[in-house]
């Protein structure tokens, strides 16, 4: 066997060994069952003995494998640096980083930035050696553990071994691990945003950020540069988000709700089966497509019609972005509302009809009030979608942070500013860049609150009718 | 094959089944069980509603076959029969609740005070005010107790001001025997009441629009015996002012509350007669089998 397998090959070997373990475990269970007089004396079905063997073969080896790959590069780099000549070792951290990069490039056979000197060539050679040594030992350890596990489990397979319970226990832990990954990712994102935001709030106080009426994040990067000192008042940006979201909700709530009412109460089955998927296609259009629809079609149309009426409309208006965003979130409102209206029990409608209520009276007085919590939930979810929407506003809403409620003026939103602050060459310790994280944190908190309210409202509704 | 059906309890003579294919000669007139013509007396003098040759179809399937039946004034008529026999369908025809089902079709005549309710010029809105309905499961609206009762009079324009509404709410709740229990909490949601109270609220709601006929579709099937007894007492009191048609699965209930009973079987009206006669001395073999508990 080639001792110097690459990681992909090794992964494949682990898989192969696990399959082998499965087959051997199953075979072994048949054998022990026959010794004690038939399958009925076996605690679990043979597949479980096979699975148990395969799991014990795969899980420890995969854990060793992933940890090895995770720490291999760092340990080898440290070892290589330790062998470098003193004058190189004593260089500042960023220069040393460059040299290490060069060494890595040499190892991989890529172009190097500087002229290779003998000490670096030696280091590269050393690096290569350590690397192959590490891979070889990983291969040996992993295969040894896998085979060892198979042999140990083979020995323990016994008619009384509770293989099914063990396997189900292990699967339960695998499921727990998967769900914690999602949770920890969320926590990780929150913490990293929070950390950067706190760095920002050290420079710009929280009170100034939350109450400032002016947003102009441009500031001098170098001491000799001429530039404004930057002001980070979030109110104009937040007002822009609110204005555009409000316009979007004005479009999507009536249209979405009414189409939901039509679809669930009036439309016949054929129309419904065609119209509902068509409406949901709206949700499938990429937002960037909506973005240029807003910027190239809707915004000029609004400016021209405004011109006819003698209004002063800027070419990038809150109205254009809000209208298109409203169209985009119609399916969120209509689809969810349609579901909750359908969930209203037929008996309530019958009760109203039996009293002599007309169809529209039944809908207005009985069905909608009964479905209201669910409808509110769907609207709140749509609002948080509107607040977080980026692409449409980047393309259609503009950049200048005007503190205005006039929908014909150009405004900017939190998401647009985050994009603007982080695009291009930036220094990651200037308040200008860090402001993006503060904005992101604020956006996150607002949408989180809205989602929590929506979930609570929807849950309350469910309790009422099920 | 042996004509005698084998019992599953051969050692218990009291559980031996007789062969039901044979006609019994016990009483006259003898009715063939294959004969689905209605026996008994389907008509009454001066009826409130009278149905003539009613057929109902769900799509291609016929659910009701040629039913002729009168509903008299100030009487409770019970409709009994095994599940799927069409009794609920028939009940829902009486106030055109089946209109809400697209593929449901009806032929025949249903007269309310001499006027065919299926005529083109009849509007279902006032019709349903005249023929109210109480359902199997209590279905109070998601409104307060007060609003639940006031809703019907409001949409029909029966009340002009708050005082009139208050009055109609109180009378209806009193008639439904619920007033004493809820008078201090009229503003609480109707769903906060117990099952039996909710059903009486639904009856109060129906009474409030001043109907002539009240249709009840298994009104007690979701209730416990005590709540059921209250509703049954109430039905008996309501008979003074209304005609009541009640569908029930409980034969005891039918015999307790009704004056006349109609037995439905697979879409046919098999037998109609006074409740005593139907339960004690049924004319049709199928009716006898059902009321004596041989099937159903």
XYZ file of C-alpha atoms in Angstrom:
762
model
C 0.000 0.000 0.000
C 1.240 3.454 -0.845
C 1.993 4.997 2.516
C 1.699 8.535 1.156
C -1.968 8.694 0.244
C -3.529 12.024 -0.433
C -6.466 12.990 1.802
C -9.158 12.240 -0.796
C -7.808 8.751 -1.316
C -7.666 8.286 2.434
C -11.269 9.377 2.831
C -12.238 6.878 0.186
C -10.298 4.167 2.037
C -12.169 4.964 5.265
C -15.440 4.589 3.411
C -14.331 1.300 1.901
C -13.230 -0.037 5.286
C -16.581 0.952 6.795
C -18.459 -0.933 4.092
C -16.205 -3.893 4.750
C -16.905 -3.540 8.459
C -20.640 -3.559 7.755
C -20.419 -6.756 5.726
C -18.149 -8.463 8.238
C -20.288 -7.440 11.208
C -23.385 -8.794 9.530
C -21.665 -12.038 8.629
C -20.344 -12.420 12.134
C -23.810 -11.957 13.600
C -25.170 -14.758 11.378
C -22.307 -16.943 12.543
C -22.877 -16.320 16.261
C -26.615 -16.748 15.774
C -26.154 -20.145 14.197
C -23.939 -21.207 17.096
C -26.710 -20.580 19.616
C -29.477 -22.021 17.507
C -30.994 -19.620 15.000
C -31.721 -15.981 14.277
C -34.433 -15.701 16.900
C -31.798 -15.788 19.641
C -30.065 -12.708 18.279
C -30.923 -9.496 20.140
C -31.032 -7.298 17.000
C -31.370 -7.852 13.281
C -28.024 -8.618 11.548
C -28.054 -5.228 9.764
C -27.670 -3.535 13.132
C -24.536 -5.541 13.947
C -23.177 -4.522 10.544
C -24.074 -0.872 11.095
C -22.529 -0.916 14.540
C -19.238 -2.164 13.117
C -19.331 0.356 10.278
C -20.091 3.265 12.632
C -17.301 2.373 15.039
C -14.965 2.099 12.075
C -15.987 5.370 10.409
C -16.627 7.815 13.253
C -13.306 7.707 15.183
C -11.272 7.682 11.987
C -13.186 10.607 10.524
C -12.706 12.585 13.730
C -8.936 11.902 13.708
C -8.832 12.713 10.000
C -10.590 16.067 10.260
C -8.655 17.244 13.319
C -5.376 16.230 11.668
C -6.132 18.241 8.534
C -7.334 21.171 10.642
C -4.087 21.513 12.624
C -1.552 19.960 10.228
C -0.720 23.111 8.300
C -0.270 25.279 11.392
C 1.965 22.801 13.199
C 4.153 22.214 10.157
C 4.474 25.956 9.563
C 5.563 26.502 13.152
C 8.104 23.737 12.858
C 9.465 25.202 9.622
C 9.718 28.690 11.083
C 11.661 27.289 14.001
C 14.333 26.028 11.617
C 14.662 29.327 9.720
C 17.787 31.445 10.293
C 17.528 33.881 13.198
C 17.529 37.034 11.083
C 14.445 35.789 9.266
C 12.719 34.651 12.441
C 13.140 38.067 14.001
C 11.375 39.892 11.190
C 8.096 41.604 11.983
C 5.008 39.390 11.798
C 3.743 40.590 8.414
C 7.120 40.160 6.717
C 7.497 36.705 8.214
C 4.058 35.926 6.874
C 5.213 36.832 3.379
C 8.203 34.534 3.640
C 6.050 31.651 4.873
C 3.747 32.250 1.933
C 6.723 32.107 -0.410
C 7.835 28.834 1.121
C 4.374 27.378 0.702
C 4.307 28.530 -2.905
C 7.653 26.885 -3.520
C 6.333 23.650 -2.059
C 3.301 23.761 -4.306
C 5.421 24.694 -7.310
C 3.808 28.123 -7.763
C 5.466 31.391 -8.720
C 7.238 33.040 -5.789
C 7.319 36.755 -5.219
C 10.982 37.170 -4.276
C 14.302 35.706 -5.382
C 14.695 32.374 -3.560
C 17.642 32.316 -1.210
C 19.305 29.119 0.046
C 17.760 29.255 3.508
C 14.301 29.521 2.052
C 14.963 26.661 -0.347
C 16.089 24.545 2.585
C 12.974 25.520 4.495
C 10.813 24.562 1.548
C 12.495 21.198 1.372
C 11.940 20.752 5.101
C 8.308 21.732 4.698
C 7.841 19.180 1.950
C 9.387 16.454 4.080
C 7.286 17.238 7.103
C 4.208 17.326 4.946
C 4.738 13.886 3.466
C 5.687 12.514 6.887
C 2.476 13.892 8.308
C 0.383 12.404 5.539
C 2.062 9.042 5.898
C 1.525 8.917 9.642
C -2.085 10.034 9.225
C -2.656 7.212 6.750
C -1.104 4.636 9.042
C -2.979 5.822 12.125
C -6.335 6.036 10.395
C -6.087 2.611 8.782
C -4.829 1.069 12.008
C -7.702 2.561 14.001
C -10.239 1.443 11.399
C -9.012 -2.116 11.257
C -8.607 -2.224 15.032
C -12.192 -1.055 15.483
C -13.507 -3.684 13.096
C -11.596 -6.434 14.897
C -12.699 -5.307 18.370
C -16.352 -5.114 17.385
C -16.079 -8.516 15.660
C -14.944 -9.919 18.989
C -17.758 -8.288 20.935
C -20.549 -9.424 18.621
C -22.559 -11.770 20.745
C -26.218 -12.799 20.628
C -26.903 -10.637 23.699
C -25.164 -7.506 22.339
C -27.820 -4.774 22.113
C -26.661 -3.586 18.693
C -29.937 -1.892 17.720
C -29.982 0.244 20.864
C -26.320 1.173 20.374
C -26.799 2.109 16.721
C -29.884 4.176 17.458
C -28.067 5.939 20.276
C -25.158 6.781 17.971
C -27.519 8.029 15.256
C -29.235 10.230 17.819
C -25.899 11.814 18.710
C -25.103 12.349 15.018
C -28.434 14.162 14.636
C -27.699 16.283 17.707
C -24.294 17.161 16.275
C -25.859 18.263 12.981
C -28.382 20.510 14.664
C -25.766 22.086 16.903
C -23.684 22.947 13.836
C -26.506 25.212 12.626
C -26.887 26.778 16.064
C -23.169 27.316 16.553
C -22.840 28.871 13.109
C -25.507 31.393 14.003
C -23.864 32.105 17.330
C -20.517 32.448 15.573
C -21.874 34.970 13.087
C -23.535 36.981 15.838
C -20.379 36.992 17.937
C -18.120 38.066 15.086
C -20.470 40.883 14.113
C -20.810 41.841 17.765
C -17.032 41.877 18.251
C -16.433 44.185 15.287
C -19.385 46.352 16.278
C -17.949 46.782 19.773
C -14.660 47.908 18.220
C -16.665 50.480 16.276
C -18.529 51.667 19.349
C -15.167 52.273 21.088
C -14.447 54.897 18.444
C -17.969 56.210 17.852
C -20.145 56.131 20.977
C -23.359 54.122 20.792
C -25.467 57.159 21.683
C -24.000 59.159 18.808
C -24.557 56.226 16.439
C -28.184 55.784 17.423
C -29.190 59.433 17.625
C -27.002 61.159 15.027
C -28.879 62.868 12.221
C -26.060 62.839 9.697
C -24.466 59.926 7.903
C -21.286 60.531 5.938
C -18.797 57.776 6.588
C -16.054 59.281 4.367
C -13.020 60.043 6.491
C -9.320 60.513 6.128
C -7.470 57.229 6.067
C -3.969 58.669 6.291
C -2.928 61.575 8.471
C -1.870 63.731 5.499
C -5.119 63.158 3.606
C -7.674 65.925 3.306
C -11.112 64.652 4.154
C -14.047 64.992 6.378
C -13.847 63.486 9.807
C -16.904 61.326 9.121
C -20.142 61.290 10.987
C -21.990 58.136 11.860
C -25.577 58.981 12.721
C -27.698 56.022 11.777
C -31.065 57.804 11.695
C -31.047 58.942 8.030
C -29.978 55.484 6.866
C -32.530 53.761 9.061
C -35.234 56.170 7.925
C -34.393 55.235 4.334
C -34.856 51.558 5.137
C -38.119 52.287 6.911
C -39.400 54.484 4.065
C -38.652 51.917 1.384
C -40.019 49.066 3.491
C -43.179 51.065 4.181
C -43.702 51.689 0.460
C -43.056 48.005 -0.208
C -45.602 46.976 2.421
C -48.149 49.433 1.012
C -47.825 47.577 -2.285
C -47.535 44.007 -1.095
C -50.001 43.820 1.805
C -53.167 44.877 -0.051
C -52.297 43.048 -3.261
C -51.019 39.954 -1.482
C -53.898 39.790 0.962
C -56.562 40.305 -1.635
C -55.090 37.748 -3.980
C -54.921 35.346 -1.038
C -58.594 35.965 -0.279
C -59.534 35.487 -3.913
C -57.486 32.311 -4.228
C -58.740 30.706 -1.046
C -62.385 31.820 -1.013
C -63.580 32.561 -4.530
C -61.330 30.872 -7.083
C -62.267 27.428 -8.334
C -59.869 24.570 -7.999
C -58.488 24.748 -11.545
C -57.714 28.447 -11.381
C -56.147 28.053 -7.965
C -53.921 25.194 -9.063
C -52.580 27.362 -11.892
C -52.468 30.771 -10.207
C -50.830 29.818 -6.917
C -47.632 28.352 -8.409
C -47.474 31.263 -10.864
C -47.649 33.728 -7.985
C -44.966 31.822 -6.154
C -42.678 32.131 -9.186
C -42.421 35.811 -8.235
C -40.539 34.652 -5.150
C -38.183 32.662 -7.335
C -36.983 35.579 -9.468
C -33.452 36.529 -8.416
C -33.459 39.873 -6.620
C -30.798 41.215 -8.943
C -33.283 40.847 -11.809
C -35.785 42.862 -9.805
C -32.954 45.310 -9.206
C -32.360 46.178 -12.810
C -36.083 46.085 -13.499
C -36.365 48.775 -10.838
C -33.391 50.796 -12.019
C -33.961 50.588 -15.778
C -37.742 50.393 -16.139
C -39.603 51.578 -13.076
C -37.376 54.472 -11.976
C -37.328 56.224 -15.397
C -41.080 55.634 -15.712
C -41.707 57.312 -12.356
C -39.381 60.190 -13.203
C -41.095 60.773 -16.549
C -44.607 60.615 -15.186
C -43.520 62.842 -12.310
C -42.152 65.280 -14.863
C -45.527 65.354 -16.634
C -47.190 66.233 -13.336
C -44.572 68.879 -12.679
C -42.999 67.023 -9.764
C -39.316 66.943 -9.121
C -38.422 63.265 -9.072
C -34.857 62.144 -8.712
C -33.712 59.379 -11.016
C -33.091 57.067 -8.106
C -36.157 57.372 -5.938
C -37.332 55.564 -2.844
C -40.618 55.062 -4.651
C -39.085 52.992 -7.468
C -37.174 50.738 -5.108
C -40.152 50.392 -2.767
C -42.609 49.555 -5.550
C -40.426 46.833 -7.000
C -39.610 45.452 -3.579
C -43.338 45.392 -2.873
C -43.907 43.307 -5.998
C -41.160 40.981 -4.888
C -42.697 40.251 -1.475
C -46.284 39.814 -2.711
C -45.868 36.014 -2.782
C -44.632 36.002 0.835
C -47.807 37.705 1.973
C -50.201 35.945 -0.373
C -48.870 32.443 0.008
C -48.714 32.473 3.807
C -52.042 34.296 4.137
C -53.628 31.838 1.733
C -52.434 29.002 3.950
C -53.809 30.538 7.139
C -57.129 31.457 5.506
C -57.445 27.873 4.296
C -56.705 26.700 7.816
C -59.791 28.490 9.150
C -62.219 25.627 9.819
C -65.010 25.193 7.299
C -67.423 24.930 10.237
C -66.971 28.645 10.957
C -67.902 29.531 7.385
C -70.884 27.171 7.560
C -71.963 28.841 10.787
C -71.951 32.257 9.158
C -73.692 31.054 5.998
C -76.337 29.326 8.110
C -77.115 32.671 9.736
C -77.717 34.128 6.300
C -74.419 35.948 5.925
C -73.343 36.566 2.348
C -69.987 35.352 1.133
C -68.330 38.733 1.532
C -69.821 39.199 5.003
C -68.557 35.775 5.967
C -65.074 36.616 4.738
C -64.930 40.075 6.309
C -66.557 39.290 9.641
C -65.602 35.688 10.325
C -62.821 34.312 8.149
C -60.421 37.260 8.248
C -60.781 37.862 12.019
C -60.157 34.164 12.601
C -57.114 34.193 10.334
C -55.840 37.573 11.512
C -53.018 36.370 13.782
C -51.641 34.250 10.955
C -51.973 37.115 8.503
C -50.141 39.434 10.897
C -47.420 36.824 11.177
C -47.023 36.616 7.423
C -46.899 40.404 7.106
C -44.213 40.648 9.794
C -42.140 38.016 8.014
C -42.524 40.033 4.814
C -41.412 43.196 6.636
C -38.250 41.563 7.886
C -37.609 40.350 4.357
C -38.064 43.909 3.057
C -35.726 45.387 5.653
C -32.991 42.925 4.854
C -33.357 43.179 1.076
C -30.171 44.468 -0.567
C -29.917 44.029 -4.297
C -32.955 46.041 -5.355
C -32.041 49.009 -3.197
C -28.397 48.907 -4.194
C -29.440 49.226 -7.819
C -32.453 51.492 -7.495
C -32.372 53.520 -4.289
C -29.163 55.487 -4.420
C -26.337 56.293 -2.063
C -26.917 59.660 -0.482
C -28.285 59.557 3.018
C -31.075 62.107 2.959
C -33.187 62.433 6.043
C -36.503 62.739 4.235
C -39.945 61.198 4.078
C -40.473 62.268 0.483
C -40.637 59.064 -1.587
C -39.627 60.951 -4.739
C -36.218 61.808 -3.310
C -33.255 59.544 -3.324
C -32.568 57.798 -0.030
C -30.239 55.080 1.093
C -30.756 52.032 3.257
C -28.812 50.141 5.878
C -28.020 47.306 3.483
C -26.841 49.652 0.724
C -24.494 51.385 3.152
C -23.058 48.071 4.336
C -22.300 47.146 0.740
C -20.814 50.581 0.044
C -18.620 50.479 3.161
C -17.190 47.047 2.490
C -16.712 47.113 -1.288
C -13.279 48.078 -2.574
C -9.939 48.433 -0.783
C -10.570 49.071 2.839
C -8.669 49.178 6.052
C -10.259 46.947 8.626
C -9.514 49.140 11.589
C -11.003 52.424 10.445
C -14.388 53.389 11.830
C -15.639 53.636 8.255
C -15.307 49.897 7.730
C -16.272 48.956 11.242
C -19.477 50.975 10.844
C -20.665 48.272 8.473
C -20.647 45.784 11.320
C -22.546 48.147 13.583
C -25.158 48.593 10.857
C -25.271 44.846 10.330
C -25.779 44.259 14.041
C -28.606 46.762 14.144
C -30.282 45.175 11.117
C -29.894 41.780 12.689
C -31.483 42.910 15.950
C -34.429 44.561 14.190
C -35.218 41.583 11.951
C -34.716 39.199 14.859
C -37.279 41.098 16.928
C -39.727 41.104 14.019
C -39.248 37.384 13.425
C -39.733 36.582 17.088
C -42.947 38.599 17.173
C -44.133 36.900 13.990
C -43.375 33.445 15.351
C -45.129 34.140 18.642
C -48.198 35.468 16.838
C -48.318 32.525 14.442
C -47.891 30.026 17.272
C -50.713 31.602 19.244
C -52.917 31.196 16.197
C -52.048 27.523 15.857
C -52.984 26.816 19.475
C -56.392 28.267 18.860
C -57.508 25.939 16.093
C -55.665 22.653 16.447
C -73.554 -23.002 0.940
C -75.610 -23.295 4.058
C -78.525 -20.924 4.305
C -77.964 -20.594 8.032
C -75.298 -18.086 8.937
C -72.739 -19.490 11.325
C -72.568 -17.688 14.616
C -69.239 -16.608 15.976
C -70.546 -17.588 19.414
C -71.875 -21.127 18.823
C -72.119 -21.841 22.536
C -74.267 -18.812 23.387
C -77.788 -19.267 22.121
C -78.814 -15.695 22.898
C -76.215 -14.440 20.427
C -77.198 -16.681 17.550
C -78.083 -14.645 14.517
C -81.175 -15.474 12.624
C -80.890 -15.419 8.880
C -81.920 -11.908 7.951
C -82.650 -12.833 4.342
C -85.844 -14.542 5.429
C -88.936 -12.434 5.865
C -90.455 -12.517 9.248
C -94.138 -12.993 9.435
C -94.558 -11.204 12.703
C -96.583 -8.221 11.640
C -98.521 -6.636 8.830
C -97.975 -5.021 6.441
C -95.015 -7.117 5.505
C -92.384 -5.098 3.696
C -89.701 -6.477 1.449
C -86.286 -5.196 2.550
C -85.369 -4.686 -1.096
C -88.370 -2.417 -1.463
C -87.177 1.111 -0.839
C -90.527 2.836 -1.107
C -91.238 4.983 1.902
C -93.643 3.384 4.351
C -95.549 5.216 7.032
C -96.980 8.705 6.844
C -94.530 11.277 5.334
C -97.055 14.112 5.174
C -98.719 16.067 7.944
C -101.544 18.561 7.991
C -100.561 22.191 7.489
C -96.799 21.581 7.254
C -94.112 24.266 7.795
C -91.890 22.756 5.135
C -92.698 20.067 2.672
C -90.294 18.255 0.405
C -91.572 16.582 -2.745
C -89.581 14.018 -4.719
C -86.200 15.428 -3.715
C -83.157 13.895 -5.409
C -79.626 15.059 -4.603
C -76.539 14.253 -6.626
C -72.891 14.766 -5.742
C -71.402 14.804 -9.214
C -72.537 11.501 -10.743
C -73.344 9.869 -7.433
C -76.910 10.096 -6.231
C -76.997 10.759 -2.506
C -80.765 11.143 -1.957
C -83.386 9.138 -3.866
C -86.818 10.636 -4.327
C -87.543 11.738 -0.788
C -90.945 13.135 0.133
C -91.236 14.404 3.697
C -93.095 17.130 5.605
C -91.895 19.061 8.598
C -94.841 20.065 10.734
C -95.353 23.136 12.887
C -94.146 23.044 16.471
C -92.758 19.580 16.182
C -89.364 17.971 16.463
C -88.672 15.537 13.680
C -85.688 13.253 14.143
C -83.759 11.826 11.224
C -81.941 8.624 12.009
C -80.037 6.088 9.991
C -76.597 4.578 9.574
C -73.633 6.750 8.573
C -73.642 7.839 4.956
C -77.381 7.338 4.576
C -77.937 10.912 3.394
C -79.687 12.329 6.455
C -77.222 15.211 6.877
C -77.280 15.894 3.136
C -81.054 16.049 3.276
C -80.968 18.395 6.266
C -78.568 20.738 4.493
C -80.932 20.911 1.508
C -83.586 22.488 3.703
C -81.706 25.793 3.970
C -79.679 25.389 0.789
C -76.387 24.932 2.634
C -75.442 22.516 -0.135
C -75.225 25.514 -2.482
C -71.684 26.039 -1.204
C -70.656 22.689 -2.708
C -70.032 23.208 -6.427
C -70.784 19.715 -7.657
C -73.964 19.217 -5.633
C -77.211 19.190 -7.639
C -80.839 18.929 -6.487
C -84.092 18.107 -8.246
C -87.557 18.216 -6.771
C -89.382 20.790 -4.686
C -88.894 22.008 -1.143
C -91.677 24.300 0.006
C -91.336 26.662 2.947
C -94.791 28.061 3.826
C -95.903 27.100 0.317
C -93.001 28.742 -1.535
C -90.375 26.637 -3.321
C -87.004 27.621 -1.836
C -85.223 26.410 -4.963
C -87.091 28.859 -7.205
C -84.887 31.208 -9.191
C -86.206 34.294 -7.432
C -85.438 33.041 -3.917
C -82.463 34.646 -2.217
C -80.580 32.364 0.172
C -79.824 35.198 2.607
C -83.375 35.703 3.961
C -84.055 31.984 3.499
C -81.275 31.104 5.913
C -82.620 33.634 8.360
C -85.918 31.726 8.238
C -84.312 28.280 8.370
C -81.431 28.371 10.849
C -78.904 25.650 11.447
C -76.887 24.275 14.369
C -73.903 22.110 13.562
C -72.316 18.967 14.876
C -69.317 20.711 16.383
C -69.936 23.963 18.254
C -68.590 26.695 15.983
C -68.733 30.038 17.779
C -67.204 32.871 15.772
C -63.884 34.294 16.965
C -65.780 37.146 18.630
C -67.173 37.884 22.074
C -70.214 36.029 23.394
C -72.273 39.191 22.871
C -71.053 39.681 19.307
C -71.703 36.039 18.467
C -75.393 36.473 19.237
C -75.670 40.025 17.897
C -74.023 39.173 14.588
C -77.063 37.643 12.851
C -79.515 40.434 13.774
C -76.901 43.003 12.704
C -76.310 41.626 9.211
C -80.029 41.245 8.652
C -80.742 44.766 9.865
C -83.082 43.538 12.595
C -81.687 45.974 15.148
C -81.256 49.706 14.939
C -79.455 50.622 18.109
C -77.530 49.297 21.041
C -80.612 48.937 23.272
C -82.402 46.741 20.757
C -79.308 44.656 20.275
C -78.921 44.242 24.044
C -82.495 43.114 24.258
C -82.283 40.591 21.440
C -79.012 39.208 22.837
C -80.552 38.763 26.274
C -83.770 37.135 24.998
C -81.882 34.773 22.731
C -79.444 33.766 25.449
C -82.349 33.290 27.877
C -84.209 31.107 25.389
C -81.060 29.064 24.901
C -80.740 28.700 28.672
C -77.336 30.320 28.727
C -78.079 33.803 30.073
C -77.535 33.074 33.764
C -74.163 31.468 33.047
C -72.719 34.196 30.819
C -74.472 37.462 31.751
C -71.395 38.704 33.639
C -68.899 37.907 30.910
C -70.572 38.822 27.650
C -67.352 40.386 26.397
C -65.273 37.267 26.720
C -64.575 35.301 23.541
C -67.164 32.698 22.616
C -64.431 30.084 22.403
C -63.743 30.480 26.150
C -66.979 28.642 27.003
C -67.217 24.896 27.584
C -68.362 22.641 24.736
C -71.964 22.430 25.907
C -72.127 26.182 26.537
C -70.643 26.827 23.091
C -73.351 24.695 21.518
C -76.058 26.579 23.428
C -74.395 29.812 22.290
C -74.698 28.578 18.710
C -78.376 27.824 19.327
C -78.847 31.326 20.805
C -77.120 32.768 17.746
C -79.525 30.881 15.503
C -82.592 31.927 17.513
C -81.517 35.569 17.447
C -82.385 36.022 13.767
C -85.932 34.750 14.438
C -86.104 31.632 12.274
C -89.187 29.491 11.712
C -87.305 26.238 11.368
C -84.113 25.165 13.149
C -82.046 22.405 11.607
C -79.733 20.527 13.974
C -77.029 18.272 12.593
C -76.036 15.924 15.418
C -75.921 18.821 17.883
C -74.852 16.692 20.843
C -72.329 14.333 19.295
C -69.386 16.340 20.662
C -70.885 16.791 24.143
C -70.888 14.872 27.403
C -74.131 13.357 28.772
C -74.917 16.254 31.114
C -74.489 18.901 28.418
C -76.489 16.649 26.096
C -79.356 16.485 28.590
C -79.413 20.292 28.810
C -79.552 20.652 25.036
C -82.322 18.051 24.830
C -84.389 19.938 27.427
C -83.774 23.086 25.433
C -84.927 21.442 22.192
C -88.138 20.454 23.920
C -88.714 24.049 25.082
C -87.905 25.491 21.670
C -90.597 23.331 20.087
C -93.202 25.806 21.319
C -91.947 28.463 18.936
C -90.056 26.679 16.187
C -90.125 23.641 13.962
C -87.041 21.565 14.562
C -85.429 18.942 12.363
C -82.664 17.053 14.118
C -80.212 14.527 12.732
C -78.902 12.178 15.373
C -76.964 8.965 15.709
C -78.367 8.306 19.133
C -81.664 6.454 18.981
C -82.297 7.204 22.626
C -81.965 10.884 21.838
C -84.344 10.592 18.916
C -86.911 8.826 21.080
C -86.480 11.380 23.895
C -86.773 14.615 21.922
C -88.818 13.955 18.808
C -92.487 13.549 17.984
C -91.879 12.110 14.544
C -88.983 10.048 13.271
C -87.725 9.455 9.756
C -85.439 6.528 9.037
C -83.001 6.922 6.144
C -81.069 4.092 4.553
C -78.501 4.516 1.747
C -80.168 7.634 0.393
C -83.728 6.374 0.665
C -86.301 7.523 3.145
C -87.446 4.114 4.381
C -89.974 4.903 7.046
C -91.636 7.922 8.630
C -94.041 7.868 11.503
C -94.640 8.957 15.041
C -91.577 8.327 17.139
C -93.381 5.798 19.321
C -94.531 3.853 16.343
C -91.130 3.841 14.616
C -89.301 2.680 17.714
C -91.865 0.304 19.171
C -93.646 -1.010 16.136
C -91.643 -0.349 12.979
C -93.296 -1.210 9.706
C -90.194 -1.877 7.662
C -87.732 -4.668 8.271
C -84.749 -2.312 7.789
C -86.118 0.081 10.372
C -86.640 -2.708 12.818
C -83.125 -4.013 12.273
C -81.721 -0.544 12.879
C -83.745 0.482 15.922
C -83.226 -2.885 17.571
C -79.512 -2.548 17.064
C -78.903 -5.346 14.580
C -76.742 -2.998 12.520
C -75.881 0.645 12.300
